[in-house]
Each structure stands twice: as structure tokens, then as C-alpha cells.
Amino acid sequence: MGEFKSFSTSPFQLNRKGIAHSSRTWQNSEKHVYLFLGYCHHYQQVSQPTLQLFLSSPLIAQFVSFHIAAGHSQLYIRNFLSCAKCVLRWWQSKPGGNHPSFVEGLEWLQTLGLQVADQLPRPSKDPKGLADIGKWMCAADLVHTIHGAEQQSQAQIQQQGVTVETSRDMHDAALAAMIFSHLPPVRLSCIRSLVGPAYLGPCLHPDCKEPSCEGNRLSIMSESPLLMRISLPHHKNARKWGKAVIEFDVPSDLAQLLHTYLGAPRKALLEHHLLIGDACPYVFMDMHGRGFVAAAVLTLYWQKWLVSRGGVPMNPSMCRQVFVDERQSDSATAGPSNQGAAMVMGHSVKQWDKWYDMQYHPRLAQNAVDGMQSWRAAMLQSHTLAAPDLTLSTALHSGHVLVSDSEESQYQSCCSDSDSDIDIELD
């Protein structure tokens, strides 16, 4: 396993196809490897499972069948198959790796992945379908819910003072306001890794190699007037964008909320969690005073909070789709430009239609049908009341002759004065 990790994560590895795996990609690959080996050990009675088992097509097929029977998503299965291809490429880099069976194995995995994608339906992300099962809130409802939490948390601090309970409520309101409402939905990984102004240590991103990098950071640029800034050098498309940093000044209302939370309320939470103390560098923390290092922890935390506010257990990542659904709808209100919003979200507008705007095709089709009615009315209005004379004349055209079938040598096919007209008619 150590050799495979070195093969996958080493910056320079000429036997590997592509760039080095990031720490997040390697963690996912490691998980898939151990799950497959555990399956072989428990269900296939393999006493000592090793990476050699990835060379067995029957075992991989049975493992995929196991996932299908368990109702796991096609995305999960395809991620495993992608990991299996990485293991086979590692075997190819070893002595004897040029055997035809390795090439056939990679082709087999590629074919299996395409067939899984074709046969297994993707989970529905249609807003109406999600609303029917209680997994969707429209943008207006979500903004109203978060705004109510902001006002309530600030009122509680003023009326009851700074306690652990009021501090936690303000923390939750600030976290919710960062996820949705004030900003185009920033990637959750950026929010989870956001460090506060008081942190002066090195960048905490595991793959960062820049000595001067300060990481994803919330900074206070000035106290009077209050100006806060968010810098995100580590986002999903940082490598594709040539390490371009997502950076913007925080809106005044959100800045005031964050500034209040980062004072006495956050200190009260850190003192309450003595195990961690004030060592937690991240802006937001779980119920144990630790940063939301795992994405699943933040998902459960958000769902529980949203339900407590009268909402539905919707995943926080779904807020990106809620935002795009409103911006692309026919009833969209005035707001940010699509290109600028997509930049803050860490992708491009082209990805909206593919991943977030589930109403794209039906909306465009309906708009086209509705537009046809005005087009039809315009055509009717442009039609002249005097219809053209379409009566056929019984007189023979002077340029044509009548021939019988027996007069083949004298046959002329409706020709005019020149042969060039024939070509024009044919064209």
C-alpha cells in the first residue's frame, strides 16, 4: 500500500499518467481500496487480501454487483472503478507490467464504468421531486430563515449577554449566512478551511507548498469603518485557474455579524471546550470545539440546524443548486452577474447547465413553445388579404414540347434556351 501511495502522490512519477493525486483524492482512493479488500476478506474468504486482488476481474465484478444490490449510487461505483484503474496502472509500472492482460484489464474496467453509468439511474435533483420528498427549499424561504436566525442571535446577545447558548446561536447564524444569503454559495470546503484573523500560523492546507501562503483566510482590513476580506487560494479549480485566488470584500451586514461572533461569543465557545481550548484556528467549529474537517460532519450539523429553524433536512451543498435555480429562472430578481457569481462559487457559468440548473432543458423548451405563439400571430398579421392567383393555365408553354415514348431521340426534358438553366433547376 505504501508503494501505491508513493506512486499516486509523488510530484514526479514518470511511470504514472497525469499529475499527482491531491490529499483528498488519495484519501478517497485509500477508502475504496480498503473497502474492496475487506469485501474480499469477509465475503470471498480471502485470508490475506492484497492489492493483487485488483487483477481479478471476477472479484471486481462481484464487488460491483454487491454495490448495485445495496442500492449505492452510480457515482460511488464509478469512483471505485476509477480507483481500480489507478491500481492497475501501478501494476503496469512494475517489472512485467507490459503484459497484454493489464491492457485488457484497463479496457474492461473502462467498459464496465460506461455500462454502469448507462444502466444505473442518477439520483433525481429536480427541484419539484426534491420538494416532494422534503429535501428542497426555495431561495426566498432559505434567505428568510437565515435572516431570522441572524436577527434572533444578535437580539439574544444584547438581552441575555454572552453565554455558551447565545454564542452557539450566533455561531450557527454566522455559519448559515456564509453558506447562503449574503454571498454566492462558496464551496463548503472553503468555508470549512477558513481560518480567522487571529491565526498567524502557516497554511493548513495539506497540499500547499507555498511558503508565504496564509491559507483560506478571513481578514479584518480595518476596524473603522469595518472592512473584512475573504481570500481563498485553495479551491477546487485553483490548479485549472493557474492558482488564481478567489478574493472579495465581505458585505457590511455579514461583516458586522462575523465581527461580533469573532469577539466574545467565539471566545466563550473556545473556553467551554477545554479539550481544544483556543487552539482551534478555524472560524467555524462543531459542538466539540473542533473545525469541520470532515464534510459529513458539516452536512449533519447544517441539516440539524435547518430543521430546528423550521426548514427541511437539505444538504448544504444543495444551496448552490437553489441559488442557480433562482438565477436562471424566468422570475429571477435583480442580482449579481452570472459570471461573477460563478467565479465566487469556484467554477464557470457553463457548469451551471450541467450540474446545477436542472430546469435548463424543460425551461428552454417551454419558452420556445410559448414564443412560437407570438411568431404565429406575426405570420398571420403579415399575410395579405388578397390571395395570389394560383390558377393553372391550360395553354402549353412555348419553351416545352410534347413527346411520346417512341420519340426517344427527340426527347427534351423541359429545357429552356440554355443548358446552364438545367443545372440551376437541378441545384
Short mmCIF file of C-alpha atoms in Angstrom, two decimals:
data_model
loop_
_atom_site.label_atom_id
_atom_site.label_comp_id
_atom_site.label_asym_id
_atom_site.label_seq_id
_atom_site.Cartn_x
_atom_site.Cartn_y
_atom_site.Cartn_z
CA MET A 1 0.00 0.00 0.00
CA GLY A 2 2.92 2.31 0.69
CA GLU A 3 4.28 1.77 -2.82
CA PHE A 4 0.91 2.51 -4.35
CA LYS A 5 0.61 5.72 -2.29
CA SER A 6 4.07 6.85 -3.35
CA PHE A 7 3.20 6.08 -6.99
CA SER A 8 -0.03 8.09 -6.77
CA THR A 9 1.08 11.10 -4.73
CA SER A 10 4.72 11.70 -5.73
CA PRO A 11 5.03 15.03 -7.58
CA PHE A 12 7.28 13.48 -10.23
CA GLN A 13 6.46 9.95 -11.33
CA LEU A 14 7.17 9.31 -14.99
CA ASN A 15 5.50 5.90 -14.92
CA ARG A 16 2.23 7.49 -13.81
CA LYS A 17 -0.24 9.05 -16.20
CA GLY A 18 -1.21 12.56 -15.15
CA ILE A 19 -0.39 14.74 -12.17
CA ALA A 20 -0.03 13.68 -8.55
CA HIS A 21 -3.14 12.91 -6.52
CA SER A 22 -4.15 15.53 -4.00
CA SER A 23 -4.51 14.53 -0.36
CA ARG A 24 -8.31 14.46 -0.75
CA THR A 25 -8.13 12.23 -3.83
CA TRP A 26 -5.72 9.89 -2.09
CA GLN A 27 -7.99 9.61 0.94
CA ASN A 28 -10.87 8.60 -1.31
CA SER A 29 -8.68 6.08 -3.16
CA GLU A 30 -7.44 4.60 0.11
CA LYS A 31 -11.02 4.21 1.30
CA HIS A 32 -12.07 2.38 -1.87
CA VAL A 33 -9.04 0.06 -1.68
CA TYR A 34 -9.69 -0.98 1.91
CA LEU A 35 -13.41 -1.45 1.30
CA PHE A 36 -12.67 -3.77 -1.62
CA LEU A 37 -10.07 -5.74 0.34
CA GLY A 38 -12.45 -6.01 3.29
CA TYR A 39 -15.17 -7.32 1.00
CA CYS A 40 -12.82 -9.97 -0.38
CA HIS A 41 -11.82 -10.98 3.15
CA HIS A 42 -15.32 -11.20 4.66
CA TYR A 43 -17.43 -12.35 1.71
CA GLN A 44 -14.95 -14.17 -0.55
CA GLN A 45 -12.96 -15.87 2.23
CA VAL A 46 -9.61 -14.38 1.17
CA SER A 47 -7.42 -14.86 4.23
CA GLN A 48 -4.73 -12.32 3.29
CA PRO A 49 -6.15 -9.70 0.91
CA THR A 50 -3.57 -7.74 -1.08
CA LEU A 51 -3.58 -5.34 -4.00
CA GLN A 52 -3.12 -8.36 -6.28
CA LEU A 53 -6.86 -8.91 -5.94
CA PHE A 54 -7.41 -5.93 -8.23
CA LEU A 55 -6.07 -8.12 -11.05
CA SER A 56 -9.09 -10.42 -10.68
CA SER A 57 -11.94 -9.31 -12.93
CA PRO A 58 -14.44 -11.75 -11.35
CA LEU A 59 -13.82 -10.30 -7.89
CA ILE A 60 -14.27 -6.75 -9.13
CA ALA A 61 -17.47 -7.75 -10.94
CA GLN A 62 -18.83 -9.37 -7.77
CA PHE A 63 -17.92 -6.29 -5.73
CA VAL A 64 -19.75 -4.03 -8.20
CA SER A 65 -22.76 -6.38 -8.05
CA PHE A 66 -22.64 -6.09 -4.27
CA HIS A 67 -22.85 -2.28 -4.51
CA ILE A 68 -25.69 -2.43 -7.04
CA ALA A 69 -27.67 -4.78 -4.80
CA ALA A 70 -27.07 -2.43 -1.86
CA GLY A 71 -28.56 0.44 -3.86
CA HIS A 72 -25.40 2.54 -3.93
CA SER A 73 -25.18 5.34 -6.48
CA GLN A 74 -23.55 5.01 -9.87
CA LEU A 75 -21.17 7.82 -8.92
CA TYR A 76 -19.87 5.82 -5.95
CA ILE A 77 -19.37 2.71 -8.10
CA ARG A 78 -17.65 4.64 -10.87
CA ASN A 79 -15.30 6.24 -8.34
CA PHE A 80 -14.32 2.74 -7.22
CA LEU A 81 -13.70 1.67 -10.81
CA SER A 82 -11.55 4.76 -11.32
CA CYS A 83 -9.54 3.74 -8.25
CA ALA A 84 -9.21 0.20 -9.64
CA LYS A 85 -7.75 1.61 -12.86
CA CYS A 86 -5.18 3.53 -10.82
CA VAL A 87 -4.15 0.30 -9.09
CA LEU A 88 -3.77 -1.47 -12.44
CA ARG A 89 -1.63 1.35 -13.78
CA TRP A 90 0.55 0.95 -10.69
CA TRP A 91 0.93 -2.74 -11.51
CA GLN A 92 1.86 -1.75 -15.06
CA SER A 93 4.76 0.32 -13.72
CA LYS A 94 6.30 -2.75 -12.09
CA PRO A 95 8.50 -5.33 -13.84
CA GLY A 96 6.38 -7.40 -16.22
CA GLY A 97 3.70 -4.73 -16.32
CA ASN A 98 3.65 -4.64 -20.13
CA HIS A 99 1.73 -7.91 -20.26
CA PRO A 100 -1.36 -7.71 -22.53
CA SER A 101 -3.59 -8.75 -19.64
CA PHE A 102 -3.04 -5.37 -17.96
CA VAL A 103 -4.18 -3.50 -21.07
CA GLU A 104 -7.19 -5.79 -21.38
CA GLY A 105 -7.97 -5.21 -17.70
CA LEU A 106 -7.97 -1.43 -18.14
CA GLU A 107 -10.21 -1.70 -21.20
CA TRP A 108 -12.54 -4.00 -19.26
CA LEU A 109 -12.79 -1.51 -16.38
CA GLN A 110 -13.45 1.33 -18.81
CA THR A 111 -16.27 -0.64 -20.46
CA LEU A 112 -17.76 -1.60 -17.11
CA GLY A 113 -17.75 2.03 -15.98
CA LEU A 114 -19.60 3.13 -19.11
CA GLN A 115 -22.19 0.40 -18.69
CA VAL A 116 -22.74 1.26 -15.02
CA ALA A 117 -23.28 4.90 -15.98
CA ASP A 118 -25.74 3.84 -18.67
CA GLN A 119 -27.77 1.34 -16.65
CA LEU A 120 -27.91 2.84 -13.17
CA PRO A 121 -30.09 5.95 -12.88
CA ARG A 122 -28.62 9.03 -11.29
CA PRO A 123 -30.45 10.38 -8.24
CA SER A 124 -33.07 12.95 -9.09
CA LYS A 125 -32.04 16.56 -8.47
CA ASP A 126 -35.18 18.09 -9.93
CA PRO A 127 -36.47 20.82 -7.56
CA LYS A 128 -40.05 19.55 -7.70
CA GLY A 129 -39.02 15.97 -6.99
CA LEU A 130 -36.78 17.08 -4.13
CA ALA A 131 -39.55 19.24 -2.69
CA ASP A 132 -41.95 16.27 -2.79
CA ILE A 133 -39.60 14.24 -0.57
CA GLY A 134 -38.81 17.17 1.75
CA LYS A 135 -35.27 17.89 0.52
CA TRP A 136 -35.72 21.31 -1.08
CA MET A 137 -36.28 24.92 -0.03
CA CYS A 138 -36.63 27.76 -2.49
CA ALA A 139 -34.19 30.67 -2.35
CA ALA A 140 -36.68 33.10 -0.77
CA ASP A 141 -37.56 30.70 2.06
CA LEU A 142 -33.91 29.94 2.73
CA VAL A 143 -32.90 33.60 2.84
CA HIS A 144 -35.83 34.40 5.16
CA THR A 145 -34.88 31.56 7.51
CA ILE A 146 -31.24 32.63 7.74
CA HIS A 147 -32.15 36.29 8.15
CA GLY A 148 -34.43 35.38 11.07
CA ALA A 149 -31.60 33.46 12.73
CA GLU A 150 -29.25 36.44 12.34
CA GLN A 151 -31.67 38.87 13.97
CA GLN A 152 -32.54 36.48 16.77
CA SER A 153 -28.90 35.72 17.64
CA GLN A 154 -27.99 39.40 17.80
CA ALA A 155 -31.03 40.19 19.95
CA GLN A 156 -30.18 37.35 22.35
CA ILE A 157 -26.62 38.61 22.81
CA GLN A 158 -27.95 42.07 23.68
CA GLN A 159 -30.69 40.83 26.02
CA GLN A 160 -29.07 37.79 27.69
CA GLY A 161 -25.40 38.55 27.34
CA VAL A 162 -22.65 36.24 26.14
CA THR A 163 -23.33 32.66 27.25
CA VAL A 164 -22.45 29.33 25.69
CA GLU A 165 -26.00 29.01 24.35
CA THR A 166 -26.23 32.51 22.86
CA SER A 167 -22.69 32.18 21.48
CA ARG A 168 -23.57 28.92 19.76
CA ASP A 169 -26.67 30.51 18.25
CA MET A 170 -24.60 33.37 16.87
CA HIS A 171 -22.02 30.91 15.54
CA ASP A 172 -24.75 28.98 13.73
CA ALA A 173 -26.28 32.14 12.29
CA ALA A 174 -22.88 33.31 11.02
CA LEU A 175 -22.18 29.90 9.52
CA ALA A 176 -25.56 29.84 7.77
CA ALA A 177 -25.03 33.38 6.47
CA MET A 178 -21.70 32.30 4.99
CA ILE A 179 -23.24 29.29 3.27
CA PHE A 180 -26.18 31.17 1.74
CA SER A 181 -27.89 34.57 1.55
CA HIS A 182 -25.13 37.21 1.64
CA LEU A 183 -22.70 35.60 -0.81
CA PRO A 184 -22.96 33.43 -3.91
CA PRO A 185 -22.69 29.93 -2.40
CA VAL A 186 -18.99 29.45 -1.70
CA ARG A 187 -17.69 25.89 -1.79
CA LEU A 188 -18.18 24.19 1.56
CA SER A 189 -14.57 23.02 1.58
CA CYS A 190 -13.50 26.68 1.55
CA ILE A 191 -15.84 27.53 4.44
CA ARG A 192 -14.65 24.55 6.47
CA SER A 193 -11.00 25.50 5.98
CA LEU A 194 -11.46 29.23 6.63
CA VAL A 195 -9.13 30.47 9.39
CA GLY A 196 -9.77 33.54 11.49
CA PRO A 197 -7.86 36.83 11.72
CA ALA A 198 -6.17 35.77 14.96
CA TYR A 199 -4.44 32.76 13.39
CA LEU A 200 -0.85 33.62 12.43
CA GLY A 201 0.49 30.15 11.72
CA PRO A 202 1.36 28.50 8.40
CA CYS A 203 -1.15 27.43 5.79
CA LEU A 204 -3.12 24.41 6.98
CA HIS A 205 -3.91 23.01 3.55
CA PRO A 206 -2.20 19.59 3.32
CA ASP A 207 -1.08 20.06 -0.30
CA CYS A 208 0.17 23.65 -0.03
CA LYS A 209 3.81 24.16 -0.99
CA GLU A 210 3.89 27.95 -0.99
CA PRO A 211 5.96 29.22 1.98
CA SER A 212 4.20 32.58 2.06
CA CYS A 213 0.64 31.21 1.71
CA GLU A 214 -1.72 32.12 4.55
CA GLY A 215 -4.43 29.64 3.50
CA ASN A 216 -8.12 30.29 3.12
CA ARG A 217 -8.45 33.27 5.41
CA LEU A 218 -10.92 35.78 6.81
CA SER A 219 -9.09 39.06 7.46
CA ILE A 220 -10.02 42.35 9.10
CA MET A 221 -8.70 45.10 6.85
CA SER A 222 -9.93 47.99 9.03
CA GLU A 223 -11.99 48.43 12.18
CA SER A 224 -13.44 51.86 11.41
CA PRO A 225 -15.11 51.67 9.05
CA LEU A 226 -15.34 47.91 9.38
CA LEU A 227 -13.91 46.14 6.34
CA MET A 228 -13.37 42.38 6.19
CA ARG A 229 -11.94 40.38 3.31
CA ILE A 230 -12.03 36.70 2.35
CA SER A 231 -9.13 35.18 0.40
CA LEU A 232 -9.43 31.64 -0.96
CA PRO A 233 -6.21 30.43 -2.60
CA HIS A 234 -7.23 26.81 -2.09
CA HIS A 235 -10.37 25.97 -4.01
CA LYS A 236 -11.35 23.15 -6.32
CA ASN A 237 -10.35 24.86 -9.57
CA ALA A 238 -7.23 26.61 -8.28
CA ARG A 239 -4.98 24.40 -10.39
CA LYS A 240 -7.06 24.90 -13.55
CA TRP A 241 -7.15 28.66 -13.00
CA GLY A 242 -3.38 28.95 -12.72
CA LYS A 243 -3.56 29.29 -8.92
CA ALA A 244 -5.81 32.33 -9.18
CA VAL A 245 -7.15 33.39 -5.78
CA ILE A 246 -10.86 33.95 -5.14
CA GLU A 247 -10.89 37.19 -3.14
CA PHE A 248 -13.62 39.66 -2.22
CA ASP A 249 -14.64 42.13 0.47
CA VAL A 250 -17.37 40.91 2.80
CA PRO A 251 -20.73 42.75 2.61
CA SER A 252 -21.28 45.12 5.53
CA ASP A 253 -24.15 43.22 7.18
CA LEU A 254 -22.29 39.91 7.07
CA ALA A 255 -19.06 41.61 8.18
CA GLN A 256 -20.79 43.05 11.23
CA LEU A 257 -22.22 39.64 12.13
CA LEU A 258 -18.85 37.90 11.73
CA HIS A 259 -17.05 40.64 13.65
CA THR A 260 -19.45 40.28 16.58
CA TYR A 261 -19.15 36.50 16.58
CA LEU A 262 -15.33 36.54 16.43
CA GLY A 263 -15.22 38.56 19.63
CA ALA A 264 -16.67 37.43 22.97
CA PRO A 265 -19.03 34.72 21.60
CA ARG A 266 -16.26 32.73 19.92
CA LYS A 267 -14.03 33.11 22.96
CA ALA A 268 -16.84 31.75 25.14
CA LEU A 269 -17.15 28.69 22.91
CA LEU A 270 -13.41 28.02 22.94
CA GLU A 271 -13.26 28.30 26.73
CA HIS A 272 -16.21 25.93 27.01
CA HIS A 273 -14.36 23.24 25.02
CA LEU A 274 -11.35 22.86 27.29
CA LEU A 275 -10.01 19.86 25.35
CA ILE A 276 -9.28 22.07 22.36
CA GLY A 277 -9.05 25.44 24.06
CA ASP A 278 -8.17 28.44 21.93
CA ALA A 279 -6.01 26.32 19.61
CA CYS A 280 -8.81 25.88 17.06
CA PRO A 281 -7.68 28.09 14.15
CA TYR A 282 -10.86 27.80 12.10
CA VAL A 283 -13.64 30.36 12.09
CA PHE A 284 -16.37 27.74 12.50
CA MET A 285 -16.35 24.74 14.82
CA ASP A 286 -18.52 21.76 15.72
CA MET A 287 -20.14 21.04 19.08
CA HIS A 288 -16.79 19.81 20.42
CA GLY A 289 -14.81 22.92 19.55
CA ARG A 290 -13.10 21.35 16.53
CA GLY A 291 -13.12 22.54 12.95
CA PHE A 292 -15.40 20.88 10.43
CA VAL A 293 -12.57 18.85 8.96
CA ALA A 294 -14.90 16.16 7.57
CA ALA A 295 -17.55 17.22 5.08
CA ALA A 296 -20.09 14.79 6.55
CA VAL A 297 -19.87 16.48 9.95
CA LEU A 298 -20.81 19.85 8.48
CA THR A 299 -23.65 18.26 6.48
CA LEU A 300 -25.24 16.72 9.58
CA TYR A 301 -24.67 19.90 11.59
CA TRP A 302 -26.36 22.06 8.94
CA GLN A 303 -29.31 19.68 8.48
CA LYS A 304 -29.98 19.58 12.21
CA TRP A 305 -29.79 23.37 12.45
CA LEU A 306 -32.05 23.93 9.43
CA VAL A 307 -34.72 21.59 10.80
CA SER A 308 -34.57 23.38 14.16
CA ARG A 309 -35.38 26.61 12.30
CA GLY A 310 -38.45 25.10 10.65
CA GLY A 311 -36.72 24.06 7.43
CA VAL A 312 -36.12 20.69 5.81
CA PRO A 313 -33.07 18.37 6.12
CA MET A 314 -31.50 19.65 2.92
CA ASN A 315 -27.78 19.15 2.29
CA PRO A 316 -25.76 22.38 2.49
CA SER A 317 -24.24 21.64 -0.92
CA MET A 318 -27.77 21.85 -2.35
CA CYS A 319 -27.72 25.60 -1.66
CA ARG A 320 -25.65 26.01 -4.82
CA GLN A 321 -28.42 24.44 -6.87
CA VAL A 322 -31.06 26.55 -5.08
CA PHE A 323 -29.14 29.70 -6.00
CA VAL A 324 -28.61 28.74 -9.65
CA ASP A 325 -32.23 27.62 -9.98
CA GLU A 326 -33.39 31.11 -8.95
CA ARG A 327 -30.83 32.98 -11.06
CA GLN A 328 -31.70 31.01 -14.21
CA SER A 329 -35.46 31.09 -13.74
CA ASP A 330 -37.76 33.38 -15.74
CA SER A 331 -38.75 35.12 -12.48
CA ALA A 332 -35.19 35.85 -11.32
CA THR A 333 -34.82 39.09 -9.38
CA ALA A 334 -32.08 41.66 -9.89
CA GLY A 335 -28.80 40.39 -8.51
CA PRO A 336 -25.17 39.59 -9.31
CA SER A 337 -23.94 38.80 -12.78
CA ASN A 338 -23.87 35.10 -13.56
CA GLN A 339 -20.19 35.18 -14.45
CA GLY A 340 -19.21 36.94 -11.22
CA ALA A 341 -21.37 34.67 -9.10
CA ALA A 342 -19.90 31.59 -10.75
CA MET A 343 -16.41 32.93 -10.03
CA VAL A 344 -17.16 33.22 -6.30
CA MET A 345 -18.68 29.73 -6.40
CA GLY A 346 -15.41 28.43 -7.83
CA HIS A 347 -16.49 27.33 -11.29
CA SER A 348 -17.92 28.76 -14.54
CA VAL A 349 -21.38 29.53 -15.91
CA LYS A 350 -21.03 26.58 -18.31
CA GLN A 351 -21.16 24.23 -15.34
CA TRP A 352 -24.49 25.66 -14.21
CA ASP A 353 -26.43 23.99 -17.02
CA LYS A 354 -24.69 20.66 -16.46
CA TRP A 355 -24.65 20.30 -12.69
CA TYR A 356 -26.93 22.84 -11.01
CA ASP A 357 -29.68 24.06 -13.34
CA MET A 358 -31.96 21.01 -13.51
CA GLN A 359 -34.70 23.07 -15.18
CA TYR A 360 -32.47 24.11 -18.08
CA HIS A 361 -33.90 21.86 -20.81
CA PRO A 362 -37.61 21.97 -19.87
CA ARG A 363 -37.46 25.75 -19.32
CA LEU A 364 -35.89 26.44 -22.71
CA ALA A 365 -38.32 24.08 -24.41
CA GLN A 366 -41.35 25.75 -22.80
CA ASN A 367 -40.03 29.22 -23.60
CA ALA A 368 -39.63 28.19 -27.23
CA VAL A 369 -43.18 26.84 -27.42
CA ASP A 370 -44.57 29.99 -25.77
CA GLY A 371 -42.58 32.17 -28.14
CA MET A 372 -43.98 30.32 -31.15
CA GLN A 373 -47.42 31.74 -30.43
CA SER A 374 -46.28 35.33 -30.91
CA TRP A 375 -44.38 34.21 -34.01
CA ARG A 376 -47.54 32.59 -35.39
CA ALA A 377 -49.56 35.75 -34.70
CA ALA A 378 -46.96 37.83 -36.54
CA MET A 379 -47.15 35.50 -39.53
CA LEU A 380 -50.94 35.83 -39.64
CA GLN A 381 -50.74 39.63 -39.47
CA SER A 382 -48.22 39.79 -42.30
CA HIS A 383 -50.44 37.69 -44.58
CA THR A 384 -52.05 39.88 -47.27
CA LEU A 385 -55.81 39.81 -47.62
CA ALA A 386 -55.56 39.47 -51.39
CA ALA A 387 -54.54 35.88 -52.05
CA PRO A 388 -52.30 35.32 -55.09
CA ASP A 389 -53.84 33.81 -58.29
CA LEU A 390 -52.76 30.20 -58.21
CA THR A 391 -54.97 29.07 -61.17
CA LEU A 392 -53.06 26.84 -63.61
CA SER A 393 -53.08 27.87 -67.27
CA THR A 394 -54.18 25.24 -69.79
CA ALA A 395 -52.03 26.69 -72.54
CA LEU A 396 -48.76 24.95 -73.35
CA HIS A 397 -45.58 26.78 -72.51
CA SER A 398 -43.75 27.89 -75.59
CA GLY A 399 -40.47 26.50 -74.33
CA HIS A 400 -41.73 22.91 -73.99
CA VAL A 401 -42.81 20.23 -76.44
CA LEU A 402 -44.91 17.11 -76.07
CA VAL A 403 -43.25 13.85 -76.98
CA SER A 404 -44.31 10.24 -76.97
CA ASP A 405 -42.38 7.32 -75.53
CA SER A 406 -41.30 6.28 -79.03
CA GLU A 407 -39.61 9.59 -79.78
CA GLU A 408 -36.61 8.98 -77.51
CA SER A 409 -34.13 10.53 -79.87
CA GLN A 410 -36.10 13.78 -79.95
CA TYR A 411 -36.74 13.90 -76.19
CA GLN A 412 -36.03 17.21 -74.46
CA SER A 413 -36.73 17.48 -70.69
CA CYS A 414 -38.48 20.79 -70.13
CA CYS A 415 -35.41 22.67 -71.28
CA SER A 416 -35.17 26.39 -71.75
CA ASP A 417 -32.93 28.33 -74.05
CA SER A 418 -29.59 27.28 -72.47
CA ASP A 419 -28.13 24.18 -70.88
CA SER A 420 -26.98 26.20 -67.89
CA ASP A 421 -30.59 26.61 -66.79
CA ILE A 422 -30.84 22.85 -66.39
CA ASP A 423 -28.05 22.89 -63.83
CA ILE A 424 -29.76 25.71 -61.97
CA GLU A 425 -33.02 23.82 -61.85
CA LEU A 426 -31.25 20.69 -60.65
CA ASP A 427 -29.46 22.64 -57.96
#
